[in-house]
Coordinates of C-alpha atoms in Angstrom, one line a residue:
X1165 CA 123.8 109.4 123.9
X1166 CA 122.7 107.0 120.7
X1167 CA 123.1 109.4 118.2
X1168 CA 119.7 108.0 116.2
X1169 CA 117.7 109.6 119.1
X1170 CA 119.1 113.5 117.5
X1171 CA 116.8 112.3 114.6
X1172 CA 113.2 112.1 113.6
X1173 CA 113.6 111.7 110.1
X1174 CA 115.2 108.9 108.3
X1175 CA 115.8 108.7 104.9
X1176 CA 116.6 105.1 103.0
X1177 CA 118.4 104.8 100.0
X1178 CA 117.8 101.5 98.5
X1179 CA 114.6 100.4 100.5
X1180 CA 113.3 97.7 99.2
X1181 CA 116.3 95.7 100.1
X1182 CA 115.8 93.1 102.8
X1183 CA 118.3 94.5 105.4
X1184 CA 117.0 97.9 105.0
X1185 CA 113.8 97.0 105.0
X1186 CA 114.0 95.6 108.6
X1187 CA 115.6 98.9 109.7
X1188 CA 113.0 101.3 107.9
X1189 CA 110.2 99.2 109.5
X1190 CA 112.0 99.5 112.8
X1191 CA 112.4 103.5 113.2
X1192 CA 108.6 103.2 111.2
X1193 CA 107.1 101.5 114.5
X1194 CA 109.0 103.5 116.5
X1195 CA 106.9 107.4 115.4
X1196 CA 109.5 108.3 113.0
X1197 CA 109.0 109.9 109.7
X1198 CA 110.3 107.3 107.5
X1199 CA 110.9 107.5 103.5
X1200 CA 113.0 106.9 100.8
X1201 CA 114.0 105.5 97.3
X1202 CA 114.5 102.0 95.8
X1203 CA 114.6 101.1 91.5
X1204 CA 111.8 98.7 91.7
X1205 CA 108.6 98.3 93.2
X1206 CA 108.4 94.9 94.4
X1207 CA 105.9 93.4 96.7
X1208 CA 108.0 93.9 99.8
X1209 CA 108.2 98.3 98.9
X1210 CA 104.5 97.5 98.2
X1211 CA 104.0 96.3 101.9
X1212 CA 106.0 99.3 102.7
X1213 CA 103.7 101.8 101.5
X1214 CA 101.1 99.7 102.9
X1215 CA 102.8 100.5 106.4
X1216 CA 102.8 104.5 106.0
X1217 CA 106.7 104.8 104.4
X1218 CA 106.8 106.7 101.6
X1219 CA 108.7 105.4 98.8
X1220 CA 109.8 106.7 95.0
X1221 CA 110.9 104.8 92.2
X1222 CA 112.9 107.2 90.1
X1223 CA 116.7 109.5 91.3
X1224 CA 115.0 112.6 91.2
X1225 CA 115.3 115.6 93.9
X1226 CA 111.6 116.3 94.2
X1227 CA 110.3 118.7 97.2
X1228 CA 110.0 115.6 99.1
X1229 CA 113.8 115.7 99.4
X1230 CA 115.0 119.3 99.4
X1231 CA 112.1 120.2 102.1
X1232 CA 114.1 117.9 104.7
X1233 CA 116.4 119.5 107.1
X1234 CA 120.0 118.0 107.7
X1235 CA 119.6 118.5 111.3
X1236 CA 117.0 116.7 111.3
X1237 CA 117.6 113.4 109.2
X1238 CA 119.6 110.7 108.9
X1239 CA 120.3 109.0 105.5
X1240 CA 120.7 105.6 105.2
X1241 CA 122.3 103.4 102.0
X1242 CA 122.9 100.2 101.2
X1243 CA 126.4 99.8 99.5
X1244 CA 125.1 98.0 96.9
X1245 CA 123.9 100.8 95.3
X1246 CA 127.1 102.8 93.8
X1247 CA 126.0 106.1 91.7
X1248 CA 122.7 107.9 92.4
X1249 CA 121.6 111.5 92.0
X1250 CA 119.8 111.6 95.2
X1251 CA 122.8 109.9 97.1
X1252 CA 124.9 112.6 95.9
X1253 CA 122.2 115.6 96.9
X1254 CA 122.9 114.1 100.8
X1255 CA 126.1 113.8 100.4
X1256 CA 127.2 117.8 98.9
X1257 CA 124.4 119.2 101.2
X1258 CA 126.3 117.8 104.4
X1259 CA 123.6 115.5 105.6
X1260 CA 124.7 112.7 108.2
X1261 CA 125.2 109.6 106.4
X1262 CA 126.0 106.1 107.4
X1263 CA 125.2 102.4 105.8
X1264 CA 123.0 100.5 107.1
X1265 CA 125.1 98.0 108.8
X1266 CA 126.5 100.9 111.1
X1267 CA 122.9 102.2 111.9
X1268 CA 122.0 98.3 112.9
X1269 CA 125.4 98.4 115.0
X1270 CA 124.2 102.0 116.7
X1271 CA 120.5 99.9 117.5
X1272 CA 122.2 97.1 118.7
X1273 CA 124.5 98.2 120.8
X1274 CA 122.8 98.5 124.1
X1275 CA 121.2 95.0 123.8
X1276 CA 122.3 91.5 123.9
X1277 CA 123.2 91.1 120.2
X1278 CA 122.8 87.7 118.4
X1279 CA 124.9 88.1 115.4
X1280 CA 124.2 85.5 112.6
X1281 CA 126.9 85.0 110.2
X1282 CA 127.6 82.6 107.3
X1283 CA 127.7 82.4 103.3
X1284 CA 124.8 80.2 103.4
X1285 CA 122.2 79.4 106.4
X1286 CA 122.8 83.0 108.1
X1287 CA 119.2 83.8 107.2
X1288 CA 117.4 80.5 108.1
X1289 CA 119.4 80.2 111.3
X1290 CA 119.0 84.2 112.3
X1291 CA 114.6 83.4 111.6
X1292 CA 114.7 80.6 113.5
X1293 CA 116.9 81.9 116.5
X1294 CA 114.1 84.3 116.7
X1295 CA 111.1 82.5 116.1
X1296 CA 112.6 80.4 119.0
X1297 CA 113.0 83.8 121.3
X1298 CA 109.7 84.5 120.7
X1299 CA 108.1 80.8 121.7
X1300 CA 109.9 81.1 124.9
X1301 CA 109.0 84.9 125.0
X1302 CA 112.2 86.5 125.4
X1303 CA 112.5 89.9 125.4
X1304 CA 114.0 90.8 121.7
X1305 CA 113.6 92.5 118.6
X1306 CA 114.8 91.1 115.1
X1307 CA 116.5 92.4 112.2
X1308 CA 116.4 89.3 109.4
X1309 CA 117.6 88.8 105.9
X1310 CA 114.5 87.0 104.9
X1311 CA 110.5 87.1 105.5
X1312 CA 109.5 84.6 108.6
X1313 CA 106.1 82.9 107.4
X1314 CA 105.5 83.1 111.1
X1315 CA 105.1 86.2 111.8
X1316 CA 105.1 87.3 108.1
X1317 CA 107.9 90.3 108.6
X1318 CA 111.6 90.6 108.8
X1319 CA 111.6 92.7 111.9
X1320 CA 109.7 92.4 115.0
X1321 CA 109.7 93.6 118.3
X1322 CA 109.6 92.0 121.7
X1323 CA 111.6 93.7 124.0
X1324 CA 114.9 95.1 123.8
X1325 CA 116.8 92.7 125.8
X1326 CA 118.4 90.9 122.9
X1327 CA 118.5 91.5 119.5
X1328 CA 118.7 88.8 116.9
X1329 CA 120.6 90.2 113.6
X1330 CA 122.0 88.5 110.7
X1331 CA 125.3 89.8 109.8
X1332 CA 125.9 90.5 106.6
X1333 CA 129.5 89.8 105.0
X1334 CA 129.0 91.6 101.8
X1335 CA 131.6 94.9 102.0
X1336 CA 132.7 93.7 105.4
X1337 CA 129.2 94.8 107.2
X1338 CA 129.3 92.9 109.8
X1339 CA 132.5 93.9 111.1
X1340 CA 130.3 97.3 111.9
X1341 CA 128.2 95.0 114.9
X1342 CA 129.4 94.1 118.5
X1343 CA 127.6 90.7 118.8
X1344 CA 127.7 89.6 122.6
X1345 CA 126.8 86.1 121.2
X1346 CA 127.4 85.1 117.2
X1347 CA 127.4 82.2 114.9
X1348 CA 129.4 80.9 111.9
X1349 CA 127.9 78.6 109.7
X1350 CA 129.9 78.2 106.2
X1351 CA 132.8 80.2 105.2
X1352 CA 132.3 79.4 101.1
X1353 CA 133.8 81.6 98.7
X1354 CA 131.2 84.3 97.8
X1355 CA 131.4 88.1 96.9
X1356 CA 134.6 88.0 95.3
X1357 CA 134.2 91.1 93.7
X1358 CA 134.7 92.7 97.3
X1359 CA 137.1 90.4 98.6
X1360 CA 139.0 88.9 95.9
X1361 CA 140.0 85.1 96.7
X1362 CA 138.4 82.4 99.3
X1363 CA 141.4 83.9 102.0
X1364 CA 140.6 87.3 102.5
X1365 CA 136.6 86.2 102.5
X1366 CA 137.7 83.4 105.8
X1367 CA 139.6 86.4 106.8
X1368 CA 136.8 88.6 107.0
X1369 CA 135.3 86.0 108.9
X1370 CA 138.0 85.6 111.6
X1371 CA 137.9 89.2 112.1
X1372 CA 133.7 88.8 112.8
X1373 CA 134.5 86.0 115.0
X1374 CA 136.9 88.1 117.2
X1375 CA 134.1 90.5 118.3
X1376 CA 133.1 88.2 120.4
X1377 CA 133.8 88.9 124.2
X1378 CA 133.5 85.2 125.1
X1379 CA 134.5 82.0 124.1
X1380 CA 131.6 80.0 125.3
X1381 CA 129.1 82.8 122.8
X1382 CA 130.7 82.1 119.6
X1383 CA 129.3 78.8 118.1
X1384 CA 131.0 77.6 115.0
X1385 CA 130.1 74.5 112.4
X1386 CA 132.4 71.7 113.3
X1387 CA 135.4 71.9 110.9
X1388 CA 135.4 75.4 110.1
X1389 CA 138.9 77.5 111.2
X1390 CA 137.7 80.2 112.8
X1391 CA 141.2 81.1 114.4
X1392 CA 139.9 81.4 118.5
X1393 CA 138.5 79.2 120.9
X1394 CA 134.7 78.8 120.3
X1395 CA 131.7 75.9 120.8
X1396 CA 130.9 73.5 118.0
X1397 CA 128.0 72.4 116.6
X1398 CA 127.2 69.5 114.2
X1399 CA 124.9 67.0 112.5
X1400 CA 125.9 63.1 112.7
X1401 CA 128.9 63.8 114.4
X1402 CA 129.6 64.3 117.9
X1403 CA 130.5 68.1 118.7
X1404 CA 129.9 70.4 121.3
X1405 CA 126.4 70.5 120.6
X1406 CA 125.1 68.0 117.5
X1407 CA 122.2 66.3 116.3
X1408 CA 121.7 62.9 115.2
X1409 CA 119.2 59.9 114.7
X1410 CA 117.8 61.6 111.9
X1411 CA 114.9 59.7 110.6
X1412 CA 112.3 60.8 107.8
X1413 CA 108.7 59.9 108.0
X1414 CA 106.6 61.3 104.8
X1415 CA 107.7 65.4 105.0
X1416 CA 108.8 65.5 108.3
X1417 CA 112.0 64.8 110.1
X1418 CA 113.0 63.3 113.4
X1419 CA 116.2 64.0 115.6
X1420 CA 117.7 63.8 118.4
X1421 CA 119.6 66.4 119.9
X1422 CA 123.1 66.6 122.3
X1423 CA 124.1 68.9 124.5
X1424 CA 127.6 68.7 126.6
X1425 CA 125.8 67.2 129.6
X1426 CA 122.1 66.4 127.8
X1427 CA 120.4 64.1 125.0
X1428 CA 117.0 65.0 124.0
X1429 CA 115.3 63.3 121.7
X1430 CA 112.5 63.0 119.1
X1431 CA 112.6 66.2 117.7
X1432 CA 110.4 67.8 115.0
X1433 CA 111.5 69.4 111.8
X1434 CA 109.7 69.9 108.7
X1435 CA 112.2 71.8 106.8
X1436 CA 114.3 69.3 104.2
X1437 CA 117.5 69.3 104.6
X1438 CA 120.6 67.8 106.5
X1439 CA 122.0 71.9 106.4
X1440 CA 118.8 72.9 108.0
X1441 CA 119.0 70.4 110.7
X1442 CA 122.6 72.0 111.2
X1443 CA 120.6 75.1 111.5
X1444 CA 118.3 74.6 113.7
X1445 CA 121.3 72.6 115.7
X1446 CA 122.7 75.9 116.8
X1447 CA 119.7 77.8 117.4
X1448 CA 118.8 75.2 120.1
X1449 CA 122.2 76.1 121.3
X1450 CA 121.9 79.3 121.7
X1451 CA 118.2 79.5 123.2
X1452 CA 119.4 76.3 125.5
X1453 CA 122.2 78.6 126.5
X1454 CA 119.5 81.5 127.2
X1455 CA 117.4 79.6 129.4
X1456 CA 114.6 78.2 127.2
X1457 CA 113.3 75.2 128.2
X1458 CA 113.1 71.7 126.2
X1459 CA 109.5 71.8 126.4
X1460 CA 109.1 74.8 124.9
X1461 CA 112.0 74.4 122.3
X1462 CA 110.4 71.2 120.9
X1463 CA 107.0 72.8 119.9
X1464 CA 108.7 75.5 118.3
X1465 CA 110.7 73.8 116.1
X1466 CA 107.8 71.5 115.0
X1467 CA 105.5 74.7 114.4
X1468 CA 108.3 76.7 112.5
X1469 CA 107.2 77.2 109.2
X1470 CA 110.4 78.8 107.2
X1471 CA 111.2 81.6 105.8
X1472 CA 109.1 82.8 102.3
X1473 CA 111.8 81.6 99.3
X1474 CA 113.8 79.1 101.3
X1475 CA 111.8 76.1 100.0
X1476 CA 108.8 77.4 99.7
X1477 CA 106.6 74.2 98.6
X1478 CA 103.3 73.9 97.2
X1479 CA 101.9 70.2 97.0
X1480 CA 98.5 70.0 94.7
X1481 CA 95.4 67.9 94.1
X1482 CA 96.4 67.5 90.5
X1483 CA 100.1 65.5 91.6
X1484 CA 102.1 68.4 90.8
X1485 CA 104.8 70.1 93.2
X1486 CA 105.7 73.9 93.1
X1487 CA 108.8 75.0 95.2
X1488 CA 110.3 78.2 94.9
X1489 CA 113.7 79.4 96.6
X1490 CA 116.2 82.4 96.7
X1491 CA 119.4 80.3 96.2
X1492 CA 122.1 82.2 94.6
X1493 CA 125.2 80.5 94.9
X1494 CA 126.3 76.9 93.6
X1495 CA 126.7 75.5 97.2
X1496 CA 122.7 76.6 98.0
X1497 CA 121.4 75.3 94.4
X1498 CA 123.1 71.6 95.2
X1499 CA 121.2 71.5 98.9
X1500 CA 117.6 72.7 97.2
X1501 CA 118.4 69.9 94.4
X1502 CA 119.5 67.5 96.8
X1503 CA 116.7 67.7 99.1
X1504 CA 114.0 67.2 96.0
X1505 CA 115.9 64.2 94.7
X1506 CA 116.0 62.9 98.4
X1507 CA 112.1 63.1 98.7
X1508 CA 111.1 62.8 95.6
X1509 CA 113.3 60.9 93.4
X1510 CA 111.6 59.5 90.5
X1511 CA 109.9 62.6 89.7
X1512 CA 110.8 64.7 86.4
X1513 CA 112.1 68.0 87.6
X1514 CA 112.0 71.2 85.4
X1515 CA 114.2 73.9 86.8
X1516 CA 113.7 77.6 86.2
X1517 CA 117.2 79.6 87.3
X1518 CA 117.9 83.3 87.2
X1519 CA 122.0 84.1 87.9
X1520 CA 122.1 86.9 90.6
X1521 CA 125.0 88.8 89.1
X1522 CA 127.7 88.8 86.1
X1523 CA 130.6 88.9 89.2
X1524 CA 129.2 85.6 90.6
X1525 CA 127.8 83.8 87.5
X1526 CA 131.3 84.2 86.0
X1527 CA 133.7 83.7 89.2
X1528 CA 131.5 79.9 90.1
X1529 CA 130.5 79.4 86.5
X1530 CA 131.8 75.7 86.2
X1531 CA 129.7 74.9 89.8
X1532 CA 126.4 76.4 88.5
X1533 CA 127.0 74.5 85.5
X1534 CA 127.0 71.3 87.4
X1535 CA 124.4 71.7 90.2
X1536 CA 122.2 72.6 87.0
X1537 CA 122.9 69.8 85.2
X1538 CA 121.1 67.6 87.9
X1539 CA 117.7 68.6 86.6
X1540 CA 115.9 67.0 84.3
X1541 CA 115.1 69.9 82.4
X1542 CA 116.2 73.9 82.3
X1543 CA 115.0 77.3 81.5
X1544 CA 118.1 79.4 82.3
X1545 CA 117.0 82.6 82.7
X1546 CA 119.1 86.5 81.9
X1547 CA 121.6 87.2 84.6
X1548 CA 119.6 89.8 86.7
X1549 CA 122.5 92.6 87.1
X1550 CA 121.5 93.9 90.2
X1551 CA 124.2 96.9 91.2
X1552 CA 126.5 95.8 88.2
X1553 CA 126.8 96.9 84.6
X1554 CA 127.0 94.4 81.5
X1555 CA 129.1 96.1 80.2
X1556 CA 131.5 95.4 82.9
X1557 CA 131.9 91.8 81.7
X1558 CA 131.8 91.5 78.6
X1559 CA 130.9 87.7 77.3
X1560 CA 129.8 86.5 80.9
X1561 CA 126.0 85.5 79.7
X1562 CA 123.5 83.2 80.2
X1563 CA 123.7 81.7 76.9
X1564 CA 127.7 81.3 78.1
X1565 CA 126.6 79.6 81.0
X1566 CA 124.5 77.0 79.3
X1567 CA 127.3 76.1 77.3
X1568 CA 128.3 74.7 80.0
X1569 CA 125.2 73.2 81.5
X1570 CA 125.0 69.1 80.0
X1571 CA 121.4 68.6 79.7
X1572 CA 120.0 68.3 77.0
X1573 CA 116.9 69.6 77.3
X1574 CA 117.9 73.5 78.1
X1575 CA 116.8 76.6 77.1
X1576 CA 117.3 80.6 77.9
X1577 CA 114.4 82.9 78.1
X1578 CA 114.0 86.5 79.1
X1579 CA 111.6 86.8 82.7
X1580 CA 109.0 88.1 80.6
X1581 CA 108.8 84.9 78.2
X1582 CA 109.5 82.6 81.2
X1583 CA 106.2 82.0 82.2
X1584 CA 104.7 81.1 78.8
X1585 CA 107.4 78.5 78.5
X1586 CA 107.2 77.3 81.7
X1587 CA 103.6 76.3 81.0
X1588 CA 104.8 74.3 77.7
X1589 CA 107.1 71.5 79.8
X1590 CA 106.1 68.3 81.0
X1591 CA 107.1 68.1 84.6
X1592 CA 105.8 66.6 88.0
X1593 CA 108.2 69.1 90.4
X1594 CA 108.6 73.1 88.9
X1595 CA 112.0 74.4 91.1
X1596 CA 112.3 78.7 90.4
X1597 CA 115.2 79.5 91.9
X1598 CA 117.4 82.7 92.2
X1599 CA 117.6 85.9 94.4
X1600 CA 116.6 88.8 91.8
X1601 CA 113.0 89.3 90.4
X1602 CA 112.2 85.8 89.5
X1603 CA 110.2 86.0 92.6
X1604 CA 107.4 88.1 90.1
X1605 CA 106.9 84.5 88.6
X1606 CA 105.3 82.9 91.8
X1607 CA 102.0 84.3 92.1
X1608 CA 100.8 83.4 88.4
X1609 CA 102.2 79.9 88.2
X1610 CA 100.5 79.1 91.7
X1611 CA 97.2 79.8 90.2
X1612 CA 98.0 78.2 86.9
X1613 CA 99.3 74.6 88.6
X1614 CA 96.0 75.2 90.7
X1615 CA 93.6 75.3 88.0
X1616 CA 95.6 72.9 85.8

């Protein structure tokens, strides 16, 4: 037996994280007690509350916590988070606990997993994949690193036929699913602080790669050593399965797409991006391989709308352009960058950046300093630390990095003066951009561009 079905209490440490967010939601719908503890309220531990899961904000043991019975709950932590009281309460009273990429391993287990995997484009492929399940009304439930503006969650629940996951490489979580069908979309250096150098990271995802039972399941982007036999997919390049034709008219892209044995064309995309039409490449791939229909497939990629912070894009009365997006990494910076310059490139664009960790803004310091460099003007803001200590790196700062950035109109601002300067540049195209709390940011400069 599952060993989740001994418990009807479950416990989240961390919360408000995306992955465990998903998971809480899931056991939530499913008539469990659900609760736990995250440092900030945000909007998504907002919704949470909203949906009956009780949440605190500060590592206290309150009654909440020592009225629960071990052999009753099961405690679940992101490893992210690295010294907590309450953690540490669980942990000397004996209670059962696992992170959460073994309790999405334990849920998945008995269905057809779809494992998403990928420094960048795991979270827009893994959306789409089930967006796609659910236009051809598979039977499957979701577990996604991002909010679908869809179906405006990142769980749902269809079925338990398949499950659509995306698989985390932070701490080696993925290794902890068995994905009967999987996808590798970029092996970039990333999260060096767990795995040291750009080998052991393509290591990691070798050893992903290998929990695939069959060949024919395991769909790789062409050029990618993924060291066993698997299916290609690419964009402007023949491959196992590839896309091509790509033509733009006004926001929206055309393309045709190639099977081994079929060309379909004139398909409809509206999210920017030669990396997204990689990404929606292999999701055809996969639901082609499930069964789906052309038909079917073609009018759900023309009515996907994205995910909420992957190019989120406001176009208003008065000319100007909002967009708003989670990228974190050099490599994701240069493709938001790229595809504003590609539509819209005599337009003066004012970037507002927040570095996702003192680990990562140091160890790609030189390739932030570059992709920023593009715009035409920058407010750079702190590093948000996130589960790291500044202490911990002495000298790695924002101001450091804009050393390094060559425009000449740059700036750094804490997030609670961004907004204020923000509404003193001259700009047709405003690009926030980061994966901490610069998110807070995007409700007041909607309504201020609105009633400009």
């Amino acid at each position: 037996m599952n060993i989740l079905q001994t418990y009807q209490t479950f416990y989240f440490v961390g919360i408000g994280g995306i992955g465990m967010s998903a998971l809480a939601r899931y056991f939530n719908a499913s008539g469990k007690k659900v609760l736990g503890y995250d440092k900030t309220n945000t909007k998504l531990t907002q919704n949470l509350m909203k949906e009956g899961i009780d949440i605190v904000f500060e590592d206290h043991i309150d009654e909440r916590i020592t009225s629960l019975q071990k052999e009753d709950t099961l405690v679940i932590y992101t490893p992210a988070i690295k010294v907590l009281s309450i953690l540490d309460y669980f942990n000397e009273n004996q209670f059962e606990v696992l992170k959460r990429a073994k309790v999405l391993g334990l849920i998945t287990e008995n269905t057809d997993c779809i494992a998403i995997a990928g420094t960048h484009g795991k979270t827009t492929t893994s959306t789409l994949v089930a967006h796609l399940c659910k236009e051809a009304n598979l039977p499957f439930s979701c577990f996604l690193g991002g909010i679908s503006e869809n179906f405006k969650s990142n769980f749902l629940y269809n079925g338990s036929t398949y499950s659509v996951v995306e698989a985390d490489e932070y701490d080696r979580s993925f290794l902890n699913l068995s994905p009967d069908w999987a996808v590798v979309t970029s092996i970039d250096a990333d999260h060096l602080d767990i795995y040291g150098d750009k080998s052991h990271i393509e290591e990691g995802f070798r050893e992903f790669a290998a929990l695939v039972p069959q060949d024919q399941q395991l769909f790789v982007r062409k050029g990618i050593d993924i060291g066993r036999p698997h299916r290609t997919y690419a964009v402007n390049e023949p491959a196992d399965y590839y896309s091509d034709n790509l033509r733009m008219d006004h926001d929206k892209i055309y393309f045709d797409f190639h099977t081994p044995t079929e060309t379909i064309k004139d398909f409809i995309w509206e999210i920017p991006g030669i990396h997204n039409v990689e990404n929606a490449t292999v999701a055809l791939a996969i639901l082609r391989n499930l069964g789906a229909d052309f038909d079917t497939l073609k009018k759900a990629i023309a009515n996907f709308k994205g995910i909420k912070r992957r190019y989120t894009k406001h176009i208003y009365q008065n000319g100007k352009i909002y967009i708003d997006d989670y990228a974190h990494h050099p490599t994701e910076i240069n493709a938001v960058m790229g595809s504003i310059k590609t539509f819209y490139p005599d337009k003066k664009l004012l970037v507002a950046f927040q570095p996702h960790l003192f680990s990562r803004t140091r160890d790609f310091a030189d390739g932030f300093a570059e992709s920023l460099s593009k715009a035409d003007e920058l407010i750079l803001l702190d590093i948000y630390p996130a589960r790291e200590l500044q202490e911990n790196f002495e000298g790695i700062t924002s101001n450091w990095l804009l050393e390094k950035v060559t425009l000449e109109k740059k700036e750094v601002s804490n997030l609670s003066d961004a907004f204020e300067k923000i509404k003193e540049k001259d700009f047709d195209i405003l690009l926030t951009v980061g994966a901490g709390n610069i998110d807070t940011l995007y409700d007041p400069i909607c309504e201020w561009i609105s009633e400009l």
